[in-house]
Coordinates of C-alpha atoms in Angstrom, one line a residue:
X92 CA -109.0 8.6 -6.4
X93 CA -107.2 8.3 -3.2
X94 CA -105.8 5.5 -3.9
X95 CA -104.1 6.5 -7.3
X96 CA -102.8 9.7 -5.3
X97 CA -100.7 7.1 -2.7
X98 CA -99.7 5.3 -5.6
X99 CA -98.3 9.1 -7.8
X100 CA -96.7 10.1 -4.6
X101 CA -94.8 6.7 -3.8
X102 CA -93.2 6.3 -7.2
X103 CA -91.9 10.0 -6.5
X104 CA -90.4 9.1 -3.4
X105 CA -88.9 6.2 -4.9
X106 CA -87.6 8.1 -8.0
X107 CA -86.0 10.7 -5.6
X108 CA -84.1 8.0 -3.4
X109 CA -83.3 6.7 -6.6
X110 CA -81.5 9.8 -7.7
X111 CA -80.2 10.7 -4.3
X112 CA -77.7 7.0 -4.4
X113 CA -76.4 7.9 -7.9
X114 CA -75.2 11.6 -6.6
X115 CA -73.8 10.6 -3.5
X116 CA -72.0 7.4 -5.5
X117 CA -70.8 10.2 -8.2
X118 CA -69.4 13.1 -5.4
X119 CA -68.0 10.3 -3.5
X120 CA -64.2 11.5 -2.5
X121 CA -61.9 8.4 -3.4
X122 CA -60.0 7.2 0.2
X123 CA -57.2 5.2 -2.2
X124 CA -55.8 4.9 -5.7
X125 CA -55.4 1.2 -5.8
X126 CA -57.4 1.1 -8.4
X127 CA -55.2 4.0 -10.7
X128 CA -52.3 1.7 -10.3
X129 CA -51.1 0.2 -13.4
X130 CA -50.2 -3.3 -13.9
X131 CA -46.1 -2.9 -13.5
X132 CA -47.1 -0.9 -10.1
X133 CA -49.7 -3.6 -8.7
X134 CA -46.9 -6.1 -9.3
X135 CA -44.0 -4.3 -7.8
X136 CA -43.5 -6.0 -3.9
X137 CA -45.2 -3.9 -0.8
X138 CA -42.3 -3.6 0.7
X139 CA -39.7 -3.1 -1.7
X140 CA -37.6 0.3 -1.2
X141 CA -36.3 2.4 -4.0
X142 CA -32.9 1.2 -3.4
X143 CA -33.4 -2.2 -4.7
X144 CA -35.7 -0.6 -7.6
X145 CA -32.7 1.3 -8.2
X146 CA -29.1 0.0 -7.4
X147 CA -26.7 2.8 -5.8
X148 CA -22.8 3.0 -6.8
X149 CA -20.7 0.0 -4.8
X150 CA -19.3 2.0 -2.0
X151 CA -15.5 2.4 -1.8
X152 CA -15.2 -0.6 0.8
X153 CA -17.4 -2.7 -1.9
X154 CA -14.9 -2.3 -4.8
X155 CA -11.8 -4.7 -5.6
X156 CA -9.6 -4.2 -2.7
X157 CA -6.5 -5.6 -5.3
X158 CA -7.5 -2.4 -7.2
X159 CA -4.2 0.0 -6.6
X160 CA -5.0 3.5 -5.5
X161 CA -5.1 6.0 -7.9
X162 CA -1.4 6.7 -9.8
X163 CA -0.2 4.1 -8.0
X164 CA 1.7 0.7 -9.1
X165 CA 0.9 -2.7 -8.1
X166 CA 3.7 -4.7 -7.4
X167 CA 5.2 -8.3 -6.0
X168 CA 8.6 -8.3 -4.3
X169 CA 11.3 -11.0 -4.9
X170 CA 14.2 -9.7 -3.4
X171 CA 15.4 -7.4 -0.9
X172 CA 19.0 -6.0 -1.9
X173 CA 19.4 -3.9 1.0
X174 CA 17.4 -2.2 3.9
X175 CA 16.5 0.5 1.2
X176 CA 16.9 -1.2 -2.4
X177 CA 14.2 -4.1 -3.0
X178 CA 13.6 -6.1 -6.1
X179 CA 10.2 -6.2 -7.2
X180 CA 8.0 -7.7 -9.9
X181 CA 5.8 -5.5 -12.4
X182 CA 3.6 -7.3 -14.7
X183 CA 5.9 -10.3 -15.1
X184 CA 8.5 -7.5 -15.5
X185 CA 11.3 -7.6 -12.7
X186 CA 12.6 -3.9 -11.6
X187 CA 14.7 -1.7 -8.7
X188 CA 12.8 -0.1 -6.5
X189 CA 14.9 3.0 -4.3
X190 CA 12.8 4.1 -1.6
X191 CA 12.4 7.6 -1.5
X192 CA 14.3 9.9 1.3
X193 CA 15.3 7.1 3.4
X194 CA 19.2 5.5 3.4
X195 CA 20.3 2.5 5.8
X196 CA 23.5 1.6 6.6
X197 CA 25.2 -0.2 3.6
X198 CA 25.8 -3.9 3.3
X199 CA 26.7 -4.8 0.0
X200 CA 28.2 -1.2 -1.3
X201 CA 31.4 -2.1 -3.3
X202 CA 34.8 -1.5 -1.3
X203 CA 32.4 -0.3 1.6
X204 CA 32.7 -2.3 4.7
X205 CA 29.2 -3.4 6.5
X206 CA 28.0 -0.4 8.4
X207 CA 26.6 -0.9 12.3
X208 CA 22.7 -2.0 12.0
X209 CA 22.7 -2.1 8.4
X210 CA 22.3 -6.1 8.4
X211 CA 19.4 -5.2 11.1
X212 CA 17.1 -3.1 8.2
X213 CA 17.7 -5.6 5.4
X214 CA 16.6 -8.2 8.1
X215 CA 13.6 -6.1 8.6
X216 CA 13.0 -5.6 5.1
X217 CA 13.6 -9.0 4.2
X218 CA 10.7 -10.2 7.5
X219 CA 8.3 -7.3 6.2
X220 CA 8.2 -7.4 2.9
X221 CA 9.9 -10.5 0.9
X222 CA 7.1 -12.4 -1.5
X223 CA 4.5 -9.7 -0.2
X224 CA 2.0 -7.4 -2.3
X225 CA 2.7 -3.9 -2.6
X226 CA 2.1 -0.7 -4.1
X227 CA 4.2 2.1 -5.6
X228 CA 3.6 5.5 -5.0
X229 CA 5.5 8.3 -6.9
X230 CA 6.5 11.6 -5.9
X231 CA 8.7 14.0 -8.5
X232 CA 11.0 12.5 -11.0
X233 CA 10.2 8.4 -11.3
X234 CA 14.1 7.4 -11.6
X235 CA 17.4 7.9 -10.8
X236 CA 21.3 7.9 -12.5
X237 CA 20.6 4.2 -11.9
X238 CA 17.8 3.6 -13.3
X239 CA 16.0 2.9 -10.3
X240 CA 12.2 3.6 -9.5
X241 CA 11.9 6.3 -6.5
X242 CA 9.1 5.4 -4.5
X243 CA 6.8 5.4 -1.8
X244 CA 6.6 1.8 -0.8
X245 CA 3.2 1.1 0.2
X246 CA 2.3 -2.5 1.7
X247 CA -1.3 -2.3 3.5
X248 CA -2.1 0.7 4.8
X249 CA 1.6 1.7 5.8
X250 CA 4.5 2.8 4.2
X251 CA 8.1 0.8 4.8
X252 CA 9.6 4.1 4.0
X253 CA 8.1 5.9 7.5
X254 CA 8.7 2.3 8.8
X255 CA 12.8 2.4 8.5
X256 CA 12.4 5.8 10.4
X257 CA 10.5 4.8 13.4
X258 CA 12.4 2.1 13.8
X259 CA 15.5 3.8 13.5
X260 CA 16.6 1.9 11.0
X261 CA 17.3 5.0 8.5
X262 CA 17.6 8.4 8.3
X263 CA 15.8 11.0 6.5
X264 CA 17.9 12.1 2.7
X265 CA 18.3 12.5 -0.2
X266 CA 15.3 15.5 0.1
X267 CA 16.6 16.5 -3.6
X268 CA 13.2 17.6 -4.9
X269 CA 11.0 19.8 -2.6
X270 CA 8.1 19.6 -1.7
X271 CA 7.4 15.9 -1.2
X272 CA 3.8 14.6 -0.5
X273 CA 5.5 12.7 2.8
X274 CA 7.9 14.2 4.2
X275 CA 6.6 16.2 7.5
X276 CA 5.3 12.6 8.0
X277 CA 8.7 11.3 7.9
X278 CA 10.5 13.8 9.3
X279 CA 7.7 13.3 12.3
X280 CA 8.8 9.8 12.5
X281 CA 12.9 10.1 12.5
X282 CA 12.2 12.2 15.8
X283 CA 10.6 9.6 17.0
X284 CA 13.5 7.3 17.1
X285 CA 16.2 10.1 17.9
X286 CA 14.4 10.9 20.9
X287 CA 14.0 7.2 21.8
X288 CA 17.5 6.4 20.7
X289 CA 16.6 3.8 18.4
X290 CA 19.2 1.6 16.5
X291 CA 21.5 4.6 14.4
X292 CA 20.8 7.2 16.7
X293 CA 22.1 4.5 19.7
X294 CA 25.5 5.4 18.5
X295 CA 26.8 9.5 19.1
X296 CA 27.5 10.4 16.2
X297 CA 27.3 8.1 14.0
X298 CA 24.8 9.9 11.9
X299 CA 25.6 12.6 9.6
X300 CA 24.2 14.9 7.5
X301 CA 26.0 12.8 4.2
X302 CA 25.3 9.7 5.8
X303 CA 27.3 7.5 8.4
X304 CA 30.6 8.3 9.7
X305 CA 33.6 5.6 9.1
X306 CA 35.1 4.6 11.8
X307 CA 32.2 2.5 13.6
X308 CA 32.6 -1.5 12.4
X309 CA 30.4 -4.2 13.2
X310 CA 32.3 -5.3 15.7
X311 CA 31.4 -1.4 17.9
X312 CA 29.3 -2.1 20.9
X313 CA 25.6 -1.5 20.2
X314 CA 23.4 -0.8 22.8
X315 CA 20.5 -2.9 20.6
X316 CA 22.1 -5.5 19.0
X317 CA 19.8 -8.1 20.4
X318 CA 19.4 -10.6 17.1
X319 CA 23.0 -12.3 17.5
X320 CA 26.0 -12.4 19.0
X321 CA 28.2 -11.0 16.4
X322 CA 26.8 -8.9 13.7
X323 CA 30.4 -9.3 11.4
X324 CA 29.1 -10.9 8.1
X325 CA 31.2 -14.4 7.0
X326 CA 34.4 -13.2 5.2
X327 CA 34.9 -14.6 1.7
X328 CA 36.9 -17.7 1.3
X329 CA 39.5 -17.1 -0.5
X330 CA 40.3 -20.6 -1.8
X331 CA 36.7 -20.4 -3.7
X332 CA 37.0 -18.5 -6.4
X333 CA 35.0 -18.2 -9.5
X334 CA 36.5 -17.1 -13.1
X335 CA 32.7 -16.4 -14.3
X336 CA 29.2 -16.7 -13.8
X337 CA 29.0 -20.0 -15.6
X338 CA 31.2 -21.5 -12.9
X339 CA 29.3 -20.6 -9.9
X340 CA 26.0 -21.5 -11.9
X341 CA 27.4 -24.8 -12.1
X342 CA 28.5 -24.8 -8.7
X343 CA 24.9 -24.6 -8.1
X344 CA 25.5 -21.4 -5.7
X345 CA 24.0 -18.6 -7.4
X346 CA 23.0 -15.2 -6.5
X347 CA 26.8 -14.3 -4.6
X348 CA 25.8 -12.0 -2.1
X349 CA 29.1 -9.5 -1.2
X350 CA 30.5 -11.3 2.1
X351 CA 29.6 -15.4 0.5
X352 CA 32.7 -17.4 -0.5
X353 CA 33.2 -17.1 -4.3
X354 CA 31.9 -13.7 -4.5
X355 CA 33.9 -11.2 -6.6
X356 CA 33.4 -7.7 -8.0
X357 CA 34.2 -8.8 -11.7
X358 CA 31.4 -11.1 -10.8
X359 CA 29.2 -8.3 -10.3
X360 CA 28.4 -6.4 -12.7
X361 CA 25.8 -3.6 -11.8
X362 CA 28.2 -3.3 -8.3
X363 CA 24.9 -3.5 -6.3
X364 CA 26.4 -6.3 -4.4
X365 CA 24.9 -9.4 -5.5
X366 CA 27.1 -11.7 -8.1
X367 CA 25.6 -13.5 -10.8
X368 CA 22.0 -12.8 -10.7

């Protein structure tokens, strides 16, 4: 009788430890959800971050830097005319660019004799910008009575316009249509080179509010003429002369530029200078 009481109260001991494992194995608070991940999650890399799960928007710096800026004009220039009149390409589309608010001396005006340091900006133009990439910025109406694009002349990050001015190769003008996105900017950098005496403000008076004063020929005494020893452009021959364009073609001298033997104003017919073009 003993014996089948040990043997009652061991199988209830054993059913309760029994009973006890399951509970504790069903209460058990989960430490991880590894195994509620699905199978696209299990497969995704450890240490992948959300931005290469999900690509961000190319920062500026990451985008076509050929791109032009907004509203501007991508261009290629092929010749400079003067210090402020350039010749640029547009889509296989050739066109005058007048940069706005800036005027150099004049060196290939009809009947107007080369002006002191206007050689020295097409020089610089012709250094800074020939061949070169640029961009065209617009600022009120987009052409003038000649046709001409006004603009802002963009190559880099620097404009040639505020260039002429700081170099004192130009002066501030034409301001027909305030307010202009640029001009405290330019007006900033004229001062520059009035205070410094820079190339046309080297010579009193010689600025005016219409533009340069006759009177001062190449041949004047400038304080700054450092690139040669005589700034006086050739004269024209005058035992070359040319009846029409087909002549000088075939003379194989083509563009005349005012000031080359040959050249002749009924050769030039838009009077910017430049024969035969």
């Amino acid at each position: 009788m003993k014996q089948v009481f040990n043997l009652i109260s061991l199988s209830i001991i054993l059913f309760g430890v029994g009973c006890s494992a399951q509970n504790g194995q069903e209460n058990q608070i989960p430490t991880s959800n590894e195994n509620n991940l699905t199978v696209e999650e299990k497969e995704t890399p450890v240490n992948t971050t959300p931005d290469e799960v999900e690509p961000k928007t190319p920062s500026p710096s990451q985008e076509n830097s050929s791109e032009p800026k907004d509203g501007f004009v991508n261009a290629t220039v092929t010749r400079i005319v003067d210090g402020d009149t350039v010749k640029v390409d547009i889509n296989g589309e050739e066109d005058t660019l007048r940069l706005l608010l800036v005027d150099t001396p004049e060196t290939v005006a009809p009947n107007t004799p080369v002006q002191p340091f206007g050689k020295e900006a097409s020089d610089f133009a012709k250094k800074t910008l020939t061949g070169q990439e640029v961009q065209l910025e617009f600022d009120g109406p987009k052409r003038d009575k000649y046709d001409r694009l006004l603009v802002y002349l963009w190559i880099g990050d620097q404009m040639f316009n505020e260039m002429l001015l700081e170099g004192g190769y130009a002066r501030l003008a034409y301001v027909y249509d305030p307010p202009y996105t640029h001009f405290d900017a330019y007006m900033k950098a004229q001062n520059h080179a009035l205070d410094q005496k820079l190339r046309i403000w080297s010579i009193e008076g010689y600025v005016t509010e219409d533009g340069f004063s006759e009177g001062f020929g190449e041949s004047s005494d400038h304080s700054q003429d450092t690139n040669s020893s005589s700034n006086k452009e050739t004269e024209p021959d005058e035992e070359v002369y040319y009846s029409k364009c087909a002549e000088a073609h075939e003379a194989g001298v083509t563009p005349l530029y005012k000031g080359d033997p040959g050249y002749g104003t009924h050769l030039d017919g838009d009077g910017d200078g430049i024969a035969c073009e």
